[in-house]
Coordinates of C-alpha atoms in Angstrom, one line a residue:
M23 CA -42.5 56.3 65.6
G24 CA -38.9 56.9 64.7
I25 CA -37.2 60.1 63.9
G26 CA -37.4 59.3 60.1
V27 CA -41.2 59.4 60.2
W28 CA -41.3 62.7 62.0
L29 CA -38.6 64.2 59.8
I30 CA -40.5 63.2 56.6
L31 CA -43.8 64.4 58.0
G32 CA -42.3 67.6 59.1
L33 CA -40.7 68.2 55.6
F34 CA -44.0 67.5 53.9
L35 CA -45.9 69.8 56.3
L36 CA -43.3 72.7 56.1
S37 CA -43.0 72.5 52.3
N38 CA -46.8 72.6 51.9
L39 CA -47.2 75.5 54.4
R40 CA -44.5 77.4 52.6
F41 CA -46.1 76.8 49.2
R42 CA -49.5 77.8 50.6
F43 CA -48.0 81.1 51.8
I44 CA -46.5 81.7 48.4
L45 CA -49.8 81.0 46.6
R46 CA -51.7 83.4 48.9
T47 CA -49.3 86.2 48.1
D48 CA -49.0 85.5 44.4
S49 CA -52.4 84.6 43.1
R50 CA -55.6 86.4 42.2
R51 CA -59.1 84.9 41.8
I52 CA -60.9 85.0 38.5
E53 CA -64.5 84.2 37.7
V54 CA -65.0 81.3 35.3
P55 CA -68.6 80.5 34.4
D56 CA -69.7 77.0 35.3
A57 CA -66.5 76.2 37.2
R58 CA -67.2 73.8 40.1
L59 CA -64.2 75.0 42.1
P60 CA -62.7 78.5 42.7
V61 CA -60.1 79.4 40.1
Y62 CA -56.9 81.4 40.8
V63 CA -54.2 82.7 38.4
T64 CA -50.6 82.5 39.7
A65 CA -47.1 83.2 38.3
T66 CA -45.9 80.4 40.7
A67 CA -47.5 77.7 38.6
Q68 CA -45.7 76.0 35.7
S69 CA -48.8 74.1 35.0
P70 CA -52.4 74.0 36.4
F71 CA -52.9 72.2 39.7
L72 CA -55.2 71.8 42.7
F73 CA -53.9 72.7 46.1
G74 CA -55.7 72.1 49.4
L75 CA -57.6 69.4 51.1
L76 CA -61.2 70.2 51.8
S77 CA -62.3 72.3 48.9
P78 CA -59.2 72.9 46.9
P79 CA -59.1 75.7 44.4
V80 CA -57.7 75.3 40.9
Y81 CA -54.5 77.3 40.2
I82 CA -53.7 78.1 36.6
T83 CA -50.9 79.7 34.7
R84 CA -51.1 83.2 33.2
E85 CA -50.8 81.6 29.8
A86 CA -53.9 79.5 30.4
E87 CA -55.8 82.6 31.5
R88 CA -55.1 84.2 28.1
D89 CA -56.2 81.2 26.0
Q90 CA -59.9 80.4 26.5
T91 CA -59.6 76.8 25.3
M92 CA -56.6 76.1 27.4
L93 CA -58.4 77.7 30.4
L94 CA -61.5 75.5 30.1
H95 CA -59.5 72.3 29.4
S96 CA -57.2 73.0 32.4
I97 CA -60.2 73.6 34.7
E98 CA -61.9 70.4 33.4
H99 CA -58.7 68.4 34.0
E100 CA -58.3 69.8 37.6
T101 CA -62.0 69.2 38.3
S102 CA -61.5 65.6 37.2
H103 CA -58.7 65.3 39.8
F104 CA -61.1 66.7 42.4
L105 CA -63.9 64.3 41.4
Q106 CA -61.5 61.4 41.7
G107 CA -60.4 62.5 45.2
D108 CA -56.8 62.9 44.1
H109 CA -56.2 65.8 46.6
I110 CA -56.9 63.2 49.3
W111 CA -54.8 60.5 47.7
I112 CA -51.9 62.9 47.7
V113 CA -52.1 63.1 51.5
L114 CA -52.4 59.4 51.9
R115 CA -49.4 58.8 49.7
G116 CA -47.5 61.3 51.9
V117 CA -48.4 59.5 55.0
C118 CA -47.4 56.1 53.5
L119 CA -44.1 57.6 52.4
A120 CA -43.5 59.1 55.9
L121 CA -44.3 55.8 57.7
H122 CA -42.2 53.7 55.3
W123 CA -39.6 56.3 54.3
Y124 CA -36.8 53.6 54.3
N125 CA -38.6 51.3 51.8
P126 CA -37.8 52.1 48.2
L127 CA -40.8 50.0 47.1
V128 CA -43.1 52.3 48.8
W129 CA -41.5 55.3 47.0
W130 CA -41.9 53.4 43.8
A131 CA -45.5 52.5 44.5
A132 CA -46.3 56.2 45.3
F133 CA -44.8 57.2 42.0
I134 CA -46.8 54.6 40.1
S135 CA -49.9 55.6 42.0
R136 CA -49.4 59.2 41.0
C137 CA -48.9 58.3 37.3
G138 CA -51.9 56.0 37.4
G139 CA -54.0 58.8 38.9
E140 CA -52.9 61.2 36.2
L141 CA -53.8 58.7 33.4
A142 CA -57.2 58.1 35.0
C143 CA -57.8 61.8 35.3
D144 CA -56.9 62.3 31.6
A145 CA -59.4 59.6 30.6
L146 CA -62.1 61.1 32.7
T147 CA -61.4 64.6 31.4
I148 CA -61.6 63.5 27.8
K149 CA -64.9 61.7 28.5
R150 CA -66.3 64.8 30.3
L151 CA -65.2 67.1 27.5
R152 CA -66.7 64.9 24.8
E153 CA -70.0 64.9 26.7
S154 CA -70.0 68.6 27.2
E155 CA -69.1 69.3 23.5
Q156 CA -71.9 67.0 22.3
V157 CA -74.6 69.1 24.0

């Protein structure tokens, strides 16, 4: 493998390790009834997200913590990402980008894949929310 591959892999790894360190020092766990994943509040987040590979927790904003509806919808959305395996797809996209860092079509495909995953997650979340609200 060439130096470009190692450089991109190293950058991805270092940025994720740095972000993980920031999250560990700037987040606190909250209890949310019926949440499938652990939930943390962080000032680092500009929007809710999953972070991790095996059993990723949900990180939410302080604003979402204060608004019960936003909190539950954010958790449902991030749980949908988890159910679709998006936390694994992120890693696979990163590997593809590292191996083909020189190919703009791979960068474009990764962008399209991310957008498609977000749309699929939105659709699943709406379906899951409608089912839970019908009960």
